[in-house]
Coordinates of C-alpha atoms in Angstrom, one line a residue:
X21 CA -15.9 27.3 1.1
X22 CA -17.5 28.3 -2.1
X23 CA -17.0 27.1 -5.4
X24 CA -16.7 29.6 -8.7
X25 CA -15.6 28.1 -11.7
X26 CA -13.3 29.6 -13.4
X27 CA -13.5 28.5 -17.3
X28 CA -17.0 27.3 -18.4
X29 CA -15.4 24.9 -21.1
X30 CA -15.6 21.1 -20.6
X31 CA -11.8 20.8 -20.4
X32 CA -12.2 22.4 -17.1
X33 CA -12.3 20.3 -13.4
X34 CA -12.8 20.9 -10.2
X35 CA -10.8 18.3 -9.3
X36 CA -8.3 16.0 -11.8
X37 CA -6.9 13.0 -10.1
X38 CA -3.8 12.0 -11.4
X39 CA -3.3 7.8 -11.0
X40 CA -6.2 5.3 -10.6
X41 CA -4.9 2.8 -7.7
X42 CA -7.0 2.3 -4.4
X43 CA -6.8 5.4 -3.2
X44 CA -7.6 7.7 -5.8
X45 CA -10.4 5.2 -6.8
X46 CA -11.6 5.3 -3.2
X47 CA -11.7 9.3 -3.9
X48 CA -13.5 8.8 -7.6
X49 CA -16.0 6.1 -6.2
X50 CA -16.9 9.1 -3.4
X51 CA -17.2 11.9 -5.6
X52 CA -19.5 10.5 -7.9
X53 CA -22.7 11.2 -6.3
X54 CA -21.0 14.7 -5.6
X55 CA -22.5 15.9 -9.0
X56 CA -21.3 20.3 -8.0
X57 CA -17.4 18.6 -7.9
X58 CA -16.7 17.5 -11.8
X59 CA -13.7 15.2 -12.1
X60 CA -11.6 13.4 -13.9
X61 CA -9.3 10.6 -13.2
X62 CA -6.5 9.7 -15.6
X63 CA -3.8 6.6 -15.2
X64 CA -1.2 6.0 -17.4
X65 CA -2.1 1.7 -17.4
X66 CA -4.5 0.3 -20.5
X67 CA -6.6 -1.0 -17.5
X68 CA -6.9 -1.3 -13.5
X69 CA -4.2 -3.1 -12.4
X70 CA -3.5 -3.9 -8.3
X71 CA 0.0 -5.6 -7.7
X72 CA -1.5 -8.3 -10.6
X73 CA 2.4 -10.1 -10.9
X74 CA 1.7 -10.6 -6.8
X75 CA -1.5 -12.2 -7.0
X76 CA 0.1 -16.3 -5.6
X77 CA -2.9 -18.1 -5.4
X78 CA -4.8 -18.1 -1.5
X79 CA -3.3 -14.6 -0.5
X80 CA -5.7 -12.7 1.6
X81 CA -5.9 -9.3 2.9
X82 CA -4.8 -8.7 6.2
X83 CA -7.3 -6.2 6.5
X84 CA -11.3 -6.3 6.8
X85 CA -13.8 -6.3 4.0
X86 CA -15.4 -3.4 5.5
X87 CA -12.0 -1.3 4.6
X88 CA -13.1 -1.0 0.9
X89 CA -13.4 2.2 -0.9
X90 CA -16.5 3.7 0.4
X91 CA -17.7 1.4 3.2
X92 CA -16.2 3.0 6.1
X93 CA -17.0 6.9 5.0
X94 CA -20.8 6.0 2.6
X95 CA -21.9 3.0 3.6
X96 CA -24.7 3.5 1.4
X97 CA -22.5 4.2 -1.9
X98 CA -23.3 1.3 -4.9
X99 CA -19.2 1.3 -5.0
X100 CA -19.0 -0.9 -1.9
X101 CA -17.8 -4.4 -1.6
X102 CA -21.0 -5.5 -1.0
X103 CA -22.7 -4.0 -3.5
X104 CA -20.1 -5.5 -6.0
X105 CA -20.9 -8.6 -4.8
X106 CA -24.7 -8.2 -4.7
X107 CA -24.3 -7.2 -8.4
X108 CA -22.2 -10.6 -9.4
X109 CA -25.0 -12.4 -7.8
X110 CA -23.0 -14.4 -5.4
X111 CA -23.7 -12.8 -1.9
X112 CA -25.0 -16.2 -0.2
X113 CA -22.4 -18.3 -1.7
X114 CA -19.5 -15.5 -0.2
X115 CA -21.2 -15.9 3.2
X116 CA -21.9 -19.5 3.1
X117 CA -17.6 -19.8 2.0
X118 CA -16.5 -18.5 5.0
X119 CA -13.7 -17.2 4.6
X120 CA -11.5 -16.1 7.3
X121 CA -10.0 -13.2 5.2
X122 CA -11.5 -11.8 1.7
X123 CA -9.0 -13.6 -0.9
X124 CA -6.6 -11.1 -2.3
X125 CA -7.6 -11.7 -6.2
X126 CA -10.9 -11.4 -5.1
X127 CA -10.4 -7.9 -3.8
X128 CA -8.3 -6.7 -6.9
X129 CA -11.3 -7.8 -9.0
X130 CA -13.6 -5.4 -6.8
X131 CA -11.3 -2.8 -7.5
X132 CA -11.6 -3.0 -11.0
X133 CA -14.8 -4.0 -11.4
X134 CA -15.5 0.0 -9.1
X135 CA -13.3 1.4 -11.7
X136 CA -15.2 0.4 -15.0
X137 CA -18.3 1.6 -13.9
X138 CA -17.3 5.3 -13.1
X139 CA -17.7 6.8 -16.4
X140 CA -15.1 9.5 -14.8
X141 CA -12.2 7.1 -15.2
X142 CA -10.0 7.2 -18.1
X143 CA -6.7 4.6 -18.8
X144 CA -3.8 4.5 -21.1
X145 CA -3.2 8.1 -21.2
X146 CA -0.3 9.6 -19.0
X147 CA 0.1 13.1 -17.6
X148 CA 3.2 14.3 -18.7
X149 CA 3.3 17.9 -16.4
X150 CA 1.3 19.8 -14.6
X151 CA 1.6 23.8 -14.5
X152 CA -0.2 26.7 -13.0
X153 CA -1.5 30.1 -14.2
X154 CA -4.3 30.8 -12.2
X155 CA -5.4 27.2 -12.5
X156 CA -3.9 24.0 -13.1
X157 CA -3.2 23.2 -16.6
X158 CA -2.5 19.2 -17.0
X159 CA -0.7 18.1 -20.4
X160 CA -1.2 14.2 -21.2
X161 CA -0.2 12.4 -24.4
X162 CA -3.5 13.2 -25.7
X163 CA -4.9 16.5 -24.2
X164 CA -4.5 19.5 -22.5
X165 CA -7.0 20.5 -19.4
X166 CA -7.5 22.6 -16.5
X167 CA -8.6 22.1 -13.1
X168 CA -8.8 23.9 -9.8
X169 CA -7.4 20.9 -7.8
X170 CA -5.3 18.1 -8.8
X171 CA -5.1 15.3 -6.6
X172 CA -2.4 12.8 -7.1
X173 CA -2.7 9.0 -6.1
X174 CA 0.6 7.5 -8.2
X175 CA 0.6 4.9 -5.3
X176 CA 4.2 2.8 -4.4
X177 CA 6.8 1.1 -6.9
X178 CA 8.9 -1.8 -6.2
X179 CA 12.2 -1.0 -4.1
X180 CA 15.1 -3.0 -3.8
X181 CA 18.2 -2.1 -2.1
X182 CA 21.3 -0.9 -4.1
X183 CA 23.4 -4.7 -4.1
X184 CA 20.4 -5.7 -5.9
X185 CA 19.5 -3.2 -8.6
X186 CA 22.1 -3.6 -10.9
X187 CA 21.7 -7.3 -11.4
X188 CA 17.5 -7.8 -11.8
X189 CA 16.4 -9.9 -14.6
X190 CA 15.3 -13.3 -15.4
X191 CA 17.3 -14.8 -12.4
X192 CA 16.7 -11.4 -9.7
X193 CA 13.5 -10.1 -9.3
X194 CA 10.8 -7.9 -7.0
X195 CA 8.5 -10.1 -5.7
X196 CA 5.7 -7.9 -7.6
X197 CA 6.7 -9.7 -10.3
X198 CA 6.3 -13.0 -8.9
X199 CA 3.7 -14.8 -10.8
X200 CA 5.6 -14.5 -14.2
X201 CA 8.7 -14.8 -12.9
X202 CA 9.1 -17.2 -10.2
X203 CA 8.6 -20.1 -12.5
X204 CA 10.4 -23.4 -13.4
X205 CA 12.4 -23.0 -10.4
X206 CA 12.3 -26.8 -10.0
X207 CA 15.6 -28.4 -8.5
X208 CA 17.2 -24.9 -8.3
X209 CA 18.2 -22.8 -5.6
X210 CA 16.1 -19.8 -4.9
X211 CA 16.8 -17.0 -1.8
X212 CA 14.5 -15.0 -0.8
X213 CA 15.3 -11.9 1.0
X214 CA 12.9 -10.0 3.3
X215 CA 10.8 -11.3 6.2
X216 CA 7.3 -9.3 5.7
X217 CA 3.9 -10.4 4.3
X218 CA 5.2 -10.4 0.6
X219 CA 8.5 -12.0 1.6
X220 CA 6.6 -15.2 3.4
X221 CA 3.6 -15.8 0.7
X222 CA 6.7 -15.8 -1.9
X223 CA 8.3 -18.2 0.4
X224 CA 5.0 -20.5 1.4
X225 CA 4.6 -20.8 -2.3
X226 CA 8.1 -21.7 -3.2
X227 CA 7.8 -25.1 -0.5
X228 CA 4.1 -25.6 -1.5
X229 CA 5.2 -26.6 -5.0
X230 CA 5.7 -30.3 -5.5
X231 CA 7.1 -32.9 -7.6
X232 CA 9.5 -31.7 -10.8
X233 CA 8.2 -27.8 -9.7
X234 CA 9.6 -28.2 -6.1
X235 CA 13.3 -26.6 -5.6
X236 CA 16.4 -28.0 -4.4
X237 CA 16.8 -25.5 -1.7
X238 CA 14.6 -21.9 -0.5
X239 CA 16.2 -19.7 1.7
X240 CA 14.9 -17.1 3.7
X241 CA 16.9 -14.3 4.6
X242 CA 15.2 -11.5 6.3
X243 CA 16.8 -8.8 9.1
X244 CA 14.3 -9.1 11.2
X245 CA 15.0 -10.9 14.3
X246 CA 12.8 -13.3 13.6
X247 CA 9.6 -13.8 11.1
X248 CA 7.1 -12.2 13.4
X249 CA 3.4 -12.1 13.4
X250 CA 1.7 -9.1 12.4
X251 CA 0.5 -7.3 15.5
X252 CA -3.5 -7.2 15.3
X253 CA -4.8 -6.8 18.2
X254 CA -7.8 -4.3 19.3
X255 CA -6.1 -1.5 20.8
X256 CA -3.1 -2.0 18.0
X257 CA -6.1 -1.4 15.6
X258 CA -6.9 1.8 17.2
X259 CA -3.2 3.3 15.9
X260 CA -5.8 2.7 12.4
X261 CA -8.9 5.1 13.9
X262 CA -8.7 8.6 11.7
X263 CA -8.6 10.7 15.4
X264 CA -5.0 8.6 15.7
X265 CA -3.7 9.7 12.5
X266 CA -5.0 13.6 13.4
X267 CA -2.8 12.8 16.5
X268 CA 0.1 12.1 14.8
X269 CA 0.1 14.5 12.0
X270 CA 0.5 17.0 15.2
X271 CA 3.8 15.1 16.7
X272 CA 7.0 16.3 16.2
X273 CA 9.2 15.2 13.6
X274 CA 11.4 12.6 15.2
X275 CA 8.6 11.6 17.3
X276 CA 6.6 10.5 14.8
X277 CA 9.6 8.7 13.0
X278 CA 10.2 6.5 16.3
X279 CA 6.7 5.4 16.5
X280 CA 6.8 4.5 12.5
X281 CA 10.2 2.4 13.5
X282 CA 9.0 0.5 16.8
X283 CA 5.2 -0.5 15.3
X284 CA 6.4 -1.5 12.0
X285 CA 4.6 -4.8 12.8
X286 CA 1.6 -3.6 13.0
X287 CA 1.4 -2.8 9.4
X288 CA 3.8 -5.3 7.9
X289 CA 4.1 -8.4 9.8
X290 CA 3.1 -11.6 8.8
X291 CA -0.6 -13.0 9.2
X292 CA -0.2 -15.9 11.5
X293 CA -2.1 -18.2 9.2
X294 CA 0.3 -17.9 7.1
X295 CA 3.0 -18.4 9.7
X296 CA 1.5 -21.7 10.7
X297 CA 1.4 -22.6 6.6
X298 CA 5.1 -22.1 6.4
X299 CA 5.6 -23.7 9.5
X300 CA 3.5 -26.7 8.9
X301 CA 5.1 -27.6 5.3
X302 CA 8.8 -27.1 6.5
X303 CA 7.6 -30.3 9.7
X304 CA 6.4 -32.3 6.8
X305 CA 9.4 -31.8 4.4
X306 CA 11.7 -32.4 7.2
X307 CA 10.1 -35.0 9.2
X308 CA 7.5 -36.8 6.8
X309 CA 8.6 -36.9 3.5
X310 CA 12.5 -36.6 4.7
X311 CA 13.9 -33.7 2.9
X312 CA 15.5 -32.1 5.5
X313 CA 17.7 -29.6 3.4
X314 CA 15.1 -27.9 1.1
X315 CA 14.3 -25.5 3.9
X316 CA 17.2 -23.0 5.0
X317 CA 15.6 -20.5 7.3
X318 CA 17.8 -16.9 8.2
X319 CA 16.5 -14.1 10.4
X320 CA 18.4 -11.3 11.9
X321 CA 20.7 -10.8 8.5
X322 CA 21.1 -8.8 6.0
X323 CA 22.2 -9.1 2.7
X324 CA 25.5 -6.8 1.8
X325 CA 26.9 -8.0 -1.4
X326 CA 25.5 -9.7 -4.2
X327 CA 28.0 -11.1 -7.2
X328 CA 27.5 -13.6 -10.2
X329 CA 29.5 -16.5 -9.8
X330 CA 31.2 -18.9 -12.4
X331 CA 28.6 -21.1 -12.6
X332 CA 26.1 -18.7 -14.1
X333 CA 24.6 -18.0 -10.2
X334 CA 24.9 -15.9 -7.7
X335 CA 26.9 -15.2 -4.4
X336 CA 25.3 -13.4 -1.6
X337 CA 26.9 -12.1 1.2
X338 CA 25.3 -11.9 4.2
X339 CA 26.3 -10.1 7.7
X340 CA 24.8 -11.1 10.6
X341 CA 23.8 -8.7 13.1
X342 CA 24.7 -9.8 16.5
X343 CA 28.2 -10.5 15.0
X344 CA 28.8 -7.7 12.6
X345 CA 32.4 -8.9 12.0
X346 CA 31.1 -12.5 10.2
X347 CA 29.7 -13.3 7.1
X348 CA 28.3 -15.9 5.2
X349 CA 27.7 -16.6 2.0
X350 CA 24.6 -18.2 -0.1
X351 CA 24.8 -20.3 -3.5
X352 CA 21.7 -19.7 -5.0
X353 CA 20.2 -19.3 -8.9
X354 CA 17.7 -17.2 -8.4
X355 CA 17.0 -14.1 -6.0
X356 CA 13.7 -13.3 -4.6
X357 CA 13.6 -9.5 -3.6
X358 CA 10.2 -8.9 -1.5
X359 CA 11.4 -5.9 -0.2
X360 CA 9.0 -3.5 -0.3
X361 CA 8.0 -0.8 -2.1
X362 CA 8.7 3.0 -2.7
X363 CA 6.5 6.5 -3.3
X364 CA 6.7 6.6 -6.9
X365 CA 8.0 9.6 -8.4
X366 CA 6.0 12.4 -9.2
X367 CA 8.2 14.3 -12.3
X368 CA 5.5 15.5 -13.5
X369 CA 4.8 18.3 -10.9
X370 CA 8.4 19.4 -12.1
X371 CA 6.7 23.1 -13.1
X372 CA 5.8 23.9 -10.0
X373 CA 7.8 21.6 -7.5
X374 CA 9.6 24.9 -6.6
X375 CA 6.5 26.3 -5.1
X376 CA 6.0 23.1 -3.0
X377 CA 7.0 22.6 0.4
X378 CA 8.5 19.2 1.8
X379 CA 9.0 17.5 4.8
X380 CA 12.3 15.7 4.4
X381 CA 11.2 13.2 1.1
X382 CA 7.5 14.0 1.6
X383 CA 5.5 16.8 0.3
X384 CA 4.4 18.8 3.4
X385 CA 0.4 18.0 3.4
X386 CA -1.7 20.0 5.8
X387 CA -4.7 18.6 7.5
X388 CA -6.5 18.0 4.6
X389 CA -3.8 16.3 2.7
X390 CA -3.3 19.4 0.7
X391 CA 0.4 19.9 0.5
X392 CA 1.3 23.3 1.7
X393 CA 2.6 25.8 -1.5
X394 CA 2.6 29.6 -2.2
X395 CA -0.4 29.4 -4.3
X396 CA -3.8 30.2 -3.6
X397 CA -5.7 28.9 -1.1
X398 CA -8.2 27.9 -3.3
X399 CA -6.3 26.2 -5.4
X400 CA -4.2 22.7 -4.1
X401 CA -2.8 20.0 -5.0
X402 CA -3.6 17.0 -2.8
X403 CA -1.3 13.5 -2.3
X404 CA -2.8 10.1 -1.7
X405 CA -0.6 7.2 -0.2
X406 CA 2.6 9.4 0.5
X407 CA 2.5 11.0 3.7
X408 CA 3.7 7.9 5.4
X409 CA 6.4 10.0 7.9
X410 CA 3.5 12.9 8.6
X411 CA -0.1 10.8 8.8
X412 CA 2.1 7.4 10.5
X413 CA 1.3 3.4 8.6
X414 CA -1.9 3.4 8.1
X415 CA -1.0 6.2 5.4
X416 CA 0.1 3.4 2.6
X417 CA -2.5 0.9 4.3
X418 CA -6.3 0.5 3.0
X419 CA -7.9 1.1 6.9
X420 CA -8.1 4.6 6.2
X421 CA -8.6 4.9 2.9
X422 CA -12.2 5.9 2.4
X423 CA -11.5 8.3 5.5
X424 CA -8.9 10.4 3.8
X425 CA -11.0 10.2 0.3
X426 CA -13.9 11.6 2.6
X427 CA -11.2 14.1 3.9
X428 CA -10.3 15.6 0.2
X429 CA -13.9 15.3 -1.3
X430 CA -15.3 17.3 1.9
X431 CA -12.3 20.2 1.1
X432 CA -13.3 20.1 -2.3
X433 CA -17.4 20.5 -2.0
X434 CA -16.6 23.0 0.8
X435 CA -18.7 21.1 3.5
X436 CA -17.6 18.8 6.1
X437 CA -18.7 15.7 6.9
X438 CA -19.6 14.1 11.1
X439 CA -16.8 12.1 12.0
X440 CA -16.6 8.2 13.5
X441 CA -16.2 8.5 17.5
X442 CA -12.9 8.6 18.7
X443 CA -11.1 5.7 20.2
X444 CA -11.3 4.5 23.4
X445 CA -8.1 5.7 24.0
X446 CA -7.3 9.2 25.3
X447 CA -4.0 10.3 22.6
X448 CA -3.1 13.6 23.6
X449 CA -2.9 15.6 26.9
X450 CA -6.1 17.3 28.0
X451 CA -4.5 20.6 29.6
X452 CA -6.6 21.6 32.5
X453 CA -8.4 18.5 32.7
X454 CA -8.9 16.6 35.7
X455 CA -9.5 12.7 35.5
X456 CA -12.7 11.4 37.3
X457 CA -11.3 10.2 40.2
X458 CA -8.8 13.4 40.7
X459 CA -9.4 16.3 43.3

């Protein structure tokens, strides 16, 4: 695939990356060594930001330090983890730490630290629309530019369901806005409502605090059958490979919704360390230090009313789901939501969101992540991070982040690049085939 530019002034891109989270920096970090492929990268935030209100002190990731930006598609790019640790002079002392997973702060500050050193990067300034006539023309609060691609990467925002929404504030919150909100919460009663990763650190945290800072009482509510351990096995891994996700982009549409709904787990359960935290501070509140009612621990609910009582606090409702005719009700001052997050919206394709196609609330992406339009071929506009129902979980998840980067930079230099080996695992039907030990 060639490349002709089509205006020779310098408000003109190849490719213009709308929204600077992990994965369009992934794709910025990759391109810039791709000197024929000028880009730009706007986000509307004054600097890098990574869920920085859900940073609770000793978080990890749940996935491996090799899954940064770059690692897994350049290993040799200076963007990698271990370059940016190299550069802050602490590689021996990261080794000699230990740790089991790369702390989560830690992480975020690699991510930033990739995103002021790429001079292709721009914050505060927010694309308002983006038309077409030919090529792209992108409108910000500040400029006006063109580009053959646009690629957006707006990431997730916080979601919580509708009992919830109308009452958020100082007393009900998303847990991505934990750290400034979750605080002097000693000798009240906090709920906390949903049983993934986000839902249990909020929770650990909550029972870690001691002293005047400890609450009367956390609950944990979650609809989940029980708080289960996230599923991270080696063969579970493989549903993380890039030949799995070219698998499932080629399912049918309800198939590929049932295997999103039965390995939710393997995405968004809870790290077992943690588990075993939670678990060990509840035995020595209740058995140790003999506070036996700070802990009130609800799976297999969900939460179906929400109302302010007289006392200034709240009253949830809660229906159980093996006896969908009960309920119960929780006392509590303040209301944790970790409930996960949402696609954010993308009103500023509103131009021409008539000329793309969907797949129910997706944009329909084609194997390139290009969603599908009546434009020219030539000409796309590619989504990062919201393809969950069409490329399966590891679409909002960092293990294939670089691969997917590598992906839309190989579309856009016109070249493509050798791919990993497959898995082990034989996906698909080989028509025709004969296994070895068949006649």
């Amino acid at each position: 695939m060639g490349y002709e530019k089509t205006t020779p002034d310098s408000t003109h891109y190849r490719c213009l990356g709308i929204g600077v989270g992990p994965a369009n920096l992934s794709l910025a970090s990759l391109l810039h060594s791709r000197t024929e492929v000028r880009n730009l990268f706007i986000d509307r935030k004054p600097s890098f930001g990574w869920h920085d209100g859900q940073q609770i002190p000793g978080t990890t990731l749940q996935v491996s330090m090799f899954k940064d930006l770059v690692s897994l598609s350049d290993p040799k790019s200076p963007f990698s983890f271990l370059s940016y640790l190299h550069e802050q002079g602490r590689v021996y002392h990261f080794l000699n730490a230990q740790f089991d997973d790369v702390p989560r702060l830690e992480f975020r500050n690699y991510l930033a630290w990739a995103s002021q050193r790429n001079e292709n990067i721009v914050f505060g300034e927010t694309v308002k629309e983006v038309g077409f006539d030919g090529v792209f023309t992108v409108r910000t609060d500040r400029r006006t530019v063109t580009a053959d691609n646009v690629v957006v990467g707006v990431g997730n925002q916080p979601w919580v369901p509708e009992q919830g929404r109308g009452h958020l504030g100082a007393t009900q919150f998303h847990v991505n806005d934990f750290m400034t909100s979750a605080q002097n919460l000693g000798g009240k009663r906090v709920v906390v409502v949903g049983g993934g990763q986000s839902g249990a650190e909020a929770f650990s945290d909550l029972i870690a605090r001691s002293g005047a800072e400890l609450p009367r009482r956390v609950s944990w509510i979650s609809r989940r059958r029980n708080y289960f351990p996230i599923d991270d096995s080696p063969f579970t891994n493989d549903y993380y490979m890039p030949d799995h996700s070219d698998y499932f982009y080629n399912l049918g549409t309800d198939v590929r919704a049932a295997f999103n709904a039965q390995h939710i787990l393997t995405s968004d359960g809870i790290s077992e360390s943690t588990l075993r935290d939670i678990y060990q501070r509840i035995y020595v509140h209740r058995f140790v230090e003999g506070n036996p009612d700070l802990v009130g621990l609800h799976p297999n609910r969900e939460v179906v009313g929400v109302e302010a009582d007289a006392a200034g606090g709240w009253d949830i409702t809660v229906r159980h789901n093996d006896e969908p005719g009960a309920r119960e009700h929780f006392e509590a001052d303040v209301v944790v939501w970790a409930t996960g997050f949402r696609p954010a919206a993308m009103d500023f394709l509103a131009p021409i969101a008539d000329r793309l196609e969907r797949d129910g609330d997706e944009l329909r992406i084609d194997e390139d992540y290009a969603v599908r339009w009546d434009g020219p071929a030539d000409r796309s506009v590619f989504v990062q991070n919201a393809a969950r129902g069409q490329r399966g979980l590891a679409d909002p998840n960092l293990s294939l982040n670089a691969w997917r980067s590598q992906r839309i930079a190989d579309r856009l230099s016109g070249v493509r690049s050798d791919e990993q080996l497959a898995s082990f695992i034989e996906w698909s039907t080989k028509t025709g085939a004969k296994t070895p030990w068949g006649a």
